[in-house]
Amino acid sequence: MILCCGEALIDMLPRDTTLGEKGFAPYAGGAIFNTAIALGRLGIPTAFFTGIADDMMGEILLETLKASNVDYSPCAITSRPSTIAFVKLVNGQATYAFYDEGTAGRMITTADLPILGDDCEALHFGAISLIPSPCGETYEALLDREAARRVISLDPNIRPGFIKDKPSHMARIKRMAAKADIVKFSDEDLEWFGLQGDHDALAAHWLNHGAKLVVITKGAEGASGYTKDRKVTVPSERVTVVDTVGAGDTFDAGILASLKMDNLLTKAQVASLDEQALRNALALGAKAAAVTVSRAGANPPWAKEIGL
C-alpha cells in the first residue's frame, strides 16, 4: 500500500450557469489528493492521510476518494472548515485565490498521525501542505518517523505565491529531501531553489544530499530520471493540451505505480534500479500525465485507459 500524505481541498472552478452568468462549481482537488486518486485508478492499493472537514465539502472529498478506490480511513475527520481554492484559468494555466485559515487540513498535529501496518510500503509527500503550521511540521514528523523503514517519495511542487517565508520552507524541503528515496522536481521547482548548473549537475546535487532517485520533469520536453549509476530520459506523450492541472501529480503516481507493479517498492531496490525499471517508471508517469492534460481539470486516467 502507498500512503499519500498532504492537502485535500475544494477547487471552485469557473463555469457558466444555465442563465449564462459566470459562476463557480466545486471539484475535489489538491496535489497530493490528485496523486492518491491517480494511484487508486491505476489499480494500486492506496490510502490517504490529511485532515478532512465533516461538512458538505468534506463529503465531496471522501466520496471522490472512495470512487477511485482510495482508503481514507487514516484521515482525521474534524469539525473545522474545508480548504477552498477559487481557480482562474488563462490559456489553460491556473492561478488561485486560497482560503485555508484554521481549516481541517491545515490544523492537523502529530496527535492525528496514523499508525501504519506492515502493508504500507511507501509514503508520498509534497506541495503546499508542507508550507503552513501546524500541518507542515506534522507531515515532516511523519516522514521522520517512517523514513528508516519505508520508501519515501517527495514532490516539492513549489508554489511561490503561497510561500511567505522562503528560507524556512526551503530548509524544510531540504531536510525532507535528504531523507527521501524519490524526489521529483519540475524545472520551475529547480529555479526556485536558486541552484546553478544544468539538470545533470542539479540532479547530482540532490543525490549527493541523500535522495536515491531524482526525477526532473521538463513539460513538453519529457523527463529524466537519475540514480547514482545512471540517467534515463523519456519524451513526453504528444497530445492536445486542455490544461495542465494535475499533470505533475499524475506523473508522481505513474512512477510509484510502476515501481509497485514491478515489485521494486523497497528502499534497497529504489536505490539500485536498473535502466529498464527506471525507463518503465518514467514512461508510465509520462503516459498517465498525458491523459490528464488532455482533458479538463485534474482527472487522472483509469488503468484500462492506458492499457494496464
Short mmCIF file of C-alpha atoms in Angstrom, two decimals:
data_model
loop_
_atom_site.label_atom_id
_atom_site.label_comp_id
_atom_site.label_asym_id
_atom_site.label_seq_id
_atom_site.Cartn_x
_atom_site.Cartn_y
_atom_site.Cartn_z
CA MET A 1 0.00 0.00 0.00
CA ILE A 2 1.08 3.57 -0.73
CA LEU A 3 0.02 6.29 1.73
CA CYS A 4 -0.32 9.76 0.21
CA CYS A 5 0.05 12.49 2.84
CA GLY A 6 -0.97 16.04 2.05
CA GLU A 7 -3.63 18.51 1.09
CA ALA A 8 -7.18 17.81 0.02
CA LEU A 9 -9.23 20.83 -0.93
CA ILE A 10 -12.12 22.05 -2.98
CA ASP A 11 -11.27 23.79 -6.24
CA MET A 12 -14.00 26.22 -7.21
CA LEU A 13 -13.68 26.18 -10.98
CA PRO A 14 -15.22 28.82 -13.24
CA ARG A 15 -18.37 27.67 -15.00
CA ASP A 16 -21.18 29.36 -16.88
CA THR A 17 -24.60 28.91 -15.28
CA THR A 18 -27.72 27.86 -17.16
CA LEU A 19 -28.67 31.55 -17.17
CA GLY A 20 -25.43 32.48 -18.88
CA GLU A 21 -23.94 34.04 -15.77
CA LYS A 22 -20.40 33.49 -14.54
CA GLY A 23 -20.20 31.12 -11.59
CA PHE A 24 -18.06 28.50 -9.85
CA ALA A 25 -18.55 24.77 -9.31
CA PRO A 26 -16.87 22.65 -6.59
CA TYR A 27 -14.39 19.94 -7.54
CA ALA A 28 -12.21 17.81 -5.30
CA GLY A 29 -8.53 18.65 -5.62
CA GLY A 30 -5.14 19.21 -4.03
CA ALA A 31 -1.81 17.98 -5.36
CA ILE A 32 -1.34 15.03 -3.00
CA PHE A 33 -5.05 14.22 -3.21
CA ASN A 34 -4.68 14.08 -7.01
CA THR A 35 -1.77 11.66 -6.71
CA ALA A 36 -3.82 9.40 -4.44
CA ILE A 37 -6.71 9.44 -6.91
CA ALA A 38 -4.37 8.63 -9.79
CA LEU A 39 -2.80 5.72 -7.91
CA GLY A 40 -6.18 4.32 -6.96
CA ARG A 41 -7.36 4.50 -10.56
CA LEU A 42 -4.22 2.71 -11.72
CA GLY A 43 -5.16 -0.21 -9.50
CA ILE A 44 -2.55 0.38 -6.82
CA PRO A 45 -3.57 -0.20 -3.17
CA THR A 46 -3.65 3.38 -1.90
CA ALA A 47 -4.56 5.24 1.27
CA PHE A 48 -4.72 8.93 2.06
CA PHE A 49 -3.92 10.98 5.14
CA THR A 50 -4.90 14.56 5.92
CA GLY A 51 -7.48 16.41 7.96
CA ILE A 52 -10.92 16.50 6.32
CA ALA A 53 -13.92 18.54 7.39
CA ASP A 54 -17.21 16.94 8.35
CA ASP A 55 -19.07 19.42 6.10
CA MET A 56 -20.56 19.11 2.61
CA MET A 57 -17.21 19.93 1.01
CA GLY A 58 -15.56 17.21 3.06
CA GLU A 59 -18.21 14.80 1.82
CA ILE A 60 -17.20 15.61 -1.76
CA LEU A 61 -13.58 14.78 -0.93
CA LEU A 62 -14.42 11.48 0.77
CA GLU A 63 -16.82 10.43 -1.99
CA THR A 64 -14.18 11.17 -4.62
CA LEU A 65 -11.58 9.11 -2.78
CA LYS A 66 -13.99 6.20 -2.40
CA ALA A 67 -14.96 6.32 -6.07
CA SER A 68 -11.30 5.93 -7.05
CA ASN A 69 -10.67 3.05 -4.61
CA VAL A 70 -8.61 5.08 -2.14
CA ASP A 71 -8.80 4.15 1.55
CA TYR A 72 -9.45 7.31 3.57
CA SER A 73 -9.60 5.65 7.00
CA PRO A 74 -6.26 7.25 8.03
CA CYS A 75 -7.80 10.73 7.68
CA ALA A 76 -8.58 12.89 10.71
CA ILE A 77 -12.22 13.96 10.34
CA THR A 78 -12.87 17.20 12.22
CA SER A 79 -15.45 19.96 12.60
CA ARG A 80 -13.07 22.57 11.20
CA PRO A 81 -13.90 24.00 7.74
CA SER A 82 -12.67 22.76 4.39
CA THR A 83 -9.89 24.43 2.43
CA ILE A 84 -11.26 26.28 -0.61
CA ALA A 85 -9.36 27.46 -3.70
CA PHE A 86 -11.03 29.66 -6.29
CA VAL A 87 -9.38 28.98 -9.64
CA LYS A 88 -8.83 31.28 -12.59
CA LEU A 89 -7.77 29.67 -15.85
CA VAL A 90 -5.93 31.67 -18.52
CA ASN A 91 -4.81 29.73 -21.59
CA GLY A 92 -5.03 26.52 -19.57
CA GLN A 93 -2.80 27.79 -16.76
CA ALA A 94 -4.31 28.02 -13.28
CA THR A 95 -3.96 30.78 -10.69
CA TYR A 96 -5.60 30.55 -7.27
CA ALA A 97 -7.28 32.54 -4.51
CA PHE A 98 -6.75 30.37 -1.47
CA TYR A 99 -8.73 30.18 1.79
CA ASP A 100 -7.01 28.00 4.39
CA GLU A 101 -7.04 29.69 7.81
CA GLY A 102 -8.00 27.30 10.62
CA THR A 103 -9.07 24.51 8.27
CA ALA A 104 -9.27 20.78 8.88
CA GLY A 105 -6.27 20.10 6.68
CA ARG A 106 -4.08 22.88 7.98
CA MET A 107 -4.64 22.24 11.69
CA ILE A 108 -3.63 18.57 11.94
CA THR A 109 -0.98 17.82 14.55
CA THR A 110 1.18 14.84 15.47
CA ALA A 111 -1.71 13.59 17.63
CA ASP A 112 -3.55 12.87 14.35
CA LEU A 113 -0.82 10.76 12.77
CA PRO A 114 -1.98 7.28 11.70
CA ILE A 115 -0.46 4.03 12.91
CA LEU A 116 0.79 2.15 9.86
CA GLY A 117 0.89 -1.59 9.34
CA ASP A 118 3.41 -3.73 7.53
CA ASP A 119 1.34 -3.47 4.33
CA CYS A 120 2.39 0.17 3.92
CA GLU A 121 5.38 0.15 1.56
CA ALA A 122 5.73 3.83 0.72
CA LEU A 123 4.64 7.32 1.73
CA HIS A 124 4.29 10.27 -0.64
CA PHE A 125 4.57 13.89 0.50
CA GLY A 126 4.76 17.34 -1.03
CA ALA A 127 3.18 20.52 -2.27
CA ILE A 128 1.51 23.31 -0.33
CA SER A 129 0.68 21.11 2.68
CA LEU A 130 4.33 21.44 3.71
CA ILE A 131 4.17 25.25 3.94
CA PRO A 132 1.88 26.29 6.84
CA SER A 133 1.81 25.40 10.52
CA PRO A 134 0.99 23.11 12.13
CA CYS A 135 0.41 20.72 9.22
CA GLY A 136 3.86 21.29 7.71
CA GLU A 137 5.55 20.18 10.92
CA THR A 138 3.11 17.28 11.22
CA TYR A 139 3.91 15.84 7.80
CA GLU A 140 7.63 16.28 8.40
CA ALA A 141 7.27 14.43 11.71
CA LEU A 142 5.53 11.56 9.91
CA LEU A 143 8.33 11.39 7.35
CA ASP A 144 10.92 11.38 10.13
CA ARG A 145 9.06 8.58 11.90
CA GLU A 146 8.81 6.32 8.86
CA ALA A 147 11.85 7.12 6.70
CA ALA A 148 14.08 4.38 8.09
CA ARG A 149 11.82 1.52 7.03
CA ARG A 150 9.56 2.63 4.17
CA VAL A 151 10.12 4.22 0.78
CA ILE A 152 9.66 7.99 0.96
CA SER A 153 8.58 9.96 -2.12
CA LEU A 154 8.70 13.77 -2.17
CA ASP A 155 7.44 16.25 -4.76
CA PRO A 156 8.18 19.80 -3.52
CA ASN A 157 5.74 21.16 -6.15
CA ILE A 158 6.81 24.71 -5.33
CA ARG A 159 4.07 27.36 -5.40
CA PRO A 160 5.93 30.64 -4.76
CA GLY A 161 2.73 32.63 -4.24
CA PHE A 162 1.87 30.57 -1.16
CA ILE A 163 5.31 30.73 0.44
CA LYS A 164 5.65 33.67 2.82
CA ASP A 165 8.91 32.54 4.47
CA LYS A 166 11.15 31.21 1.71
CA PRO A 167 14.20 30.37 3.89
CA SER A 168 12.07 28.35 6.32
CA HIS A 169 10.26 26.42 3.58
CA MET A 170 13.48 25.79 1.68
CA ALA A 171 15.07 24.40 4.85
CA ARG A 172 12.12 22.04 5.38
CA ILE A 173 12.24 20.75 1.80
CA LYS A 174 16.00 20.19 2.07
CA ARG A 175 15.58 18.26 5.33
CA MET A 176 12.83 16.10 3.87
CA ALA A 177 14.66 15.54 0.57
CA ALA A 178 17.73 14.33 2.46
CA LYS A 179 15.62 11.54 4.00
CA ALA A 180 13.57 10.76 0.89
CA ASP A 181 14.27 7.93 -1.53
CA ILE A 182 12.50 9.52 -4.51
CA VAL A 183 12.46 13.27 -5.16
CA LYS A 184 10.75 14.76 -8.19
CA PHE A 185 11.25 18.32 -9.40
CA SER A 186 9.84 20.30 -12.28
CA ASP A 187 12.26 22.66 -13.99
CA GLU A 188 10.34 25.52 -12.34
CA ASP A 189 10.92 23.95 -8.90
CA LEU A 190 14.66 23.87 -9.50
CA GLU A 191 14.72 27.55 -10.45
CA TRP A 192 13.10 28.42 -7.10
CA PHE A 193 15.96 26.80 -5.20
CA GLY A 194 18.42 29.10 -6.96
CA LEU A 195 20.93 26.35 -7.71
CA GLN A 196 23.21 26.85 -10.70
CA GLY A 197 24.08 24.34 -13.41
CA ASP A 198 22.41 22.06 -15.93
CA HIS A 199 19.90 19.40 -14.94
CA ASP A 200 22.57 16.71 -14.67
CA ALA A 201 24.51 18.80 -12.15
CA LEU A 202 21.37 19.69 -10.21
CA ALA A 203 20.31 16.04 -10.03
CA ALA A 204 23.77 15.15 -8.75
CA HIS A 205 23.40 17.79 -6.04
CA TRP A 206 20.23 16.17 -4.67
CA LEU A 207 21.64 12.66 -5.00
CA ASN A 208 24.68 13.75 -3.01
CA HIS A 209 22.37 15.11 -0.31
CA GLY A 210 20.54 11.82 0.26
CA ALA A 211 18.00 11.09 -2.48
CA LYS A 212 18.29 7.72 -4.25
CA LEU A 213 16.21 8.60 -7.33
CA VAL A 214 15.85 12.14 -8.67
CA VAL A 215 13.31 12.85 -11.40
CA ILE A 216 13.21 16.13 -13.30
CA THR A 217 10.19 16.86 -15.48
CA LYS A 218 10.51 19.34 -18.34
CA GLY A 219 6.98 19.70 -19.66
CA ALA A 220 6.79 19.09 -23.40
CA GLU A 221 10.48 18.15 -23.41
CA GLY A 222 9.90 14.99 -21.38
CA ALA A 223 11.52 13.87 -18.15
CA SER A 224 14.82 12.49 -16.88
CA GLY A 225 15.48 10.13 -14.01
CA TYR A 226 18.79 9.88 -12.19
CA THR A 227 20.31 7.38 -9.78
CA LYS A 228 23.92 7.25 -8.61
CA ASP A 229 24.68 4.92 -11.53
CA ARG A 230 22.58 6.08 -14.46
CA LYS A 231 20.43 8.61 -16.26
CA VAL A 232 17.37 7.80 -18.34
CA THR A 233 15.34 10.29 -20.38
CA VAL A 234 11.89 9.72 -21.87
CA PRO A 235 9.94 12.00 -24.22
CA SER A 236 6.57 13.44 -23.33
CA GLU A 237 3.49 11.93 -24.96
CA ARG A 238 2.15 14.07 -27.80
CA VAL A 239 -1.41 15.17 -27.01
CA THR A 240 -3.58 18.25 -27.35
CA VAL A 241 -3.29 20.02 -24.00
CA VAL A 242 -6.56 21.25 -22.50
CA ASP A 243 -4.96 22.35 -19.23
CA THR A 244 -2.05 21.27 -17.03
CA VAL A 245 -3.94 20.91 -13.73
CA GLY A 246 -2.80 17.71 -12.01
CA ALA A 247 -0.15 16.78 -14.59
CA GLY A 248 2.76 16.58 -12.17
CA ASP A 249 0.63 14.87 -9.54
CA THR A 250 -0.32 12.18 -12.05
CA PHE A 251 3.31 11.79 -13.10
CA ASP A 252 4.20 11.08 -9.47
CA ALA A 253 1.53 8.39 -9.39
CA GLY A 254 2.86 6.80 -12.56
CA ILE A 255 6.35 6.49 -11.11
CA LEU A 256 5.12 4.94 -7.87
CA ALA A 257 2.65 2.66 -9.66
CA SER A 258 5.34 1.33 -11.98
CA LEU A 259 7.70 0.57 -9.10
CA LYS A 260 4.89 -1.17 -7.23
CA MET A 261 3.86 -3.25 -10.25
CA ASP A 262 7.49 -4.26 -10.84
CA ASN A 263 7.87 -5.26 -7.15
CA LEU A 264 10.57 -2.63 -6.66
CA LEU A 265 9.00 -0.52 -3.93
CA THR A 266 11.64 -1.08 -1.25
CA LYS A 267 14.40 1.24 -0.13
CA ALA A 268 17.15 -1.07 -1.38
CA GLN A 269 15.55 -1.61 -4.78
CA VAL A 270 14.82 2.07 -5.40
CA ALA A 271 18.49 2.80 -4.68
CA SER A 272 19.65 0.29 -7.32
CA LEU A 273 17.14 0.50 -10.18
CA ASP A 274 18.36 -0.84 -13.50
CA GLU A 275 17.87 1.10 -16.72
CA GLN A 276 14.71 -0.73 -17.79
CA ALA A 277 12.97 -0.31 -14.44
CA LEU A 278 13.76 3.40 -14.42
CA ARG A 279 12.58 3.77 -18.00
CA ASN A 280 9.35 1.92 -17.18
CA ALA A 281 8.65 4.26 -14.27
CA LEU A 282 9.26 7.43 -16.27
CA ALA A 283 7.28 6.14 -19.24
CA LEU A 284 4.24 5.31 -17.13
CA GLY A 285 4.45 8.72 -15.48
CA ALA A 286 4.53 10.42 -18.88
CA LYS A 287 1.74 8.26 -20.29
CA ALA A 288 -0.61 8.85 -17.36
CA ALA A 289 0.13 12.58 -17.23
CA ALA A 290 -0.61 12.90 -20.95
CA VAL A 291 -4.16 11.70 -20.37
CA THR A 292 -4.61 14.15 -17.50
CA VAL A 293 -3.54 17.18 -19.56
CA SER A 294 -5.74 16.11 -22.47
CA ARG A 295 -8.92 16.78 -20.50
CA ALA A 296 -10.18 19.49 -18.20
CA GLY A 297 -9.12 19.58 -14.57
CA ALA A 298 -7.24 17.01 -12.53
CA ASN A 299 -8.88 13.90 -13.98
CA PRO A 300 -6.26 11.11 -14.00
CA PRO A 301 -6.70 8.01 -16.15
CA TRP A 302 -8.02 4.65 -15.09
CA ALA A 303 -5.73 1.68 -15.72
CA LYS A 304 -7.76 0.46 -18.69
CA GLU A 305 -7.40 3.84 -20.41
CA ILE A 306 -3.65 3.37 -20.70
CA GLY A 307 -3.61 -0.35 -21.34
CA LEU A 308 -2.77 -1.65 -17.86
#
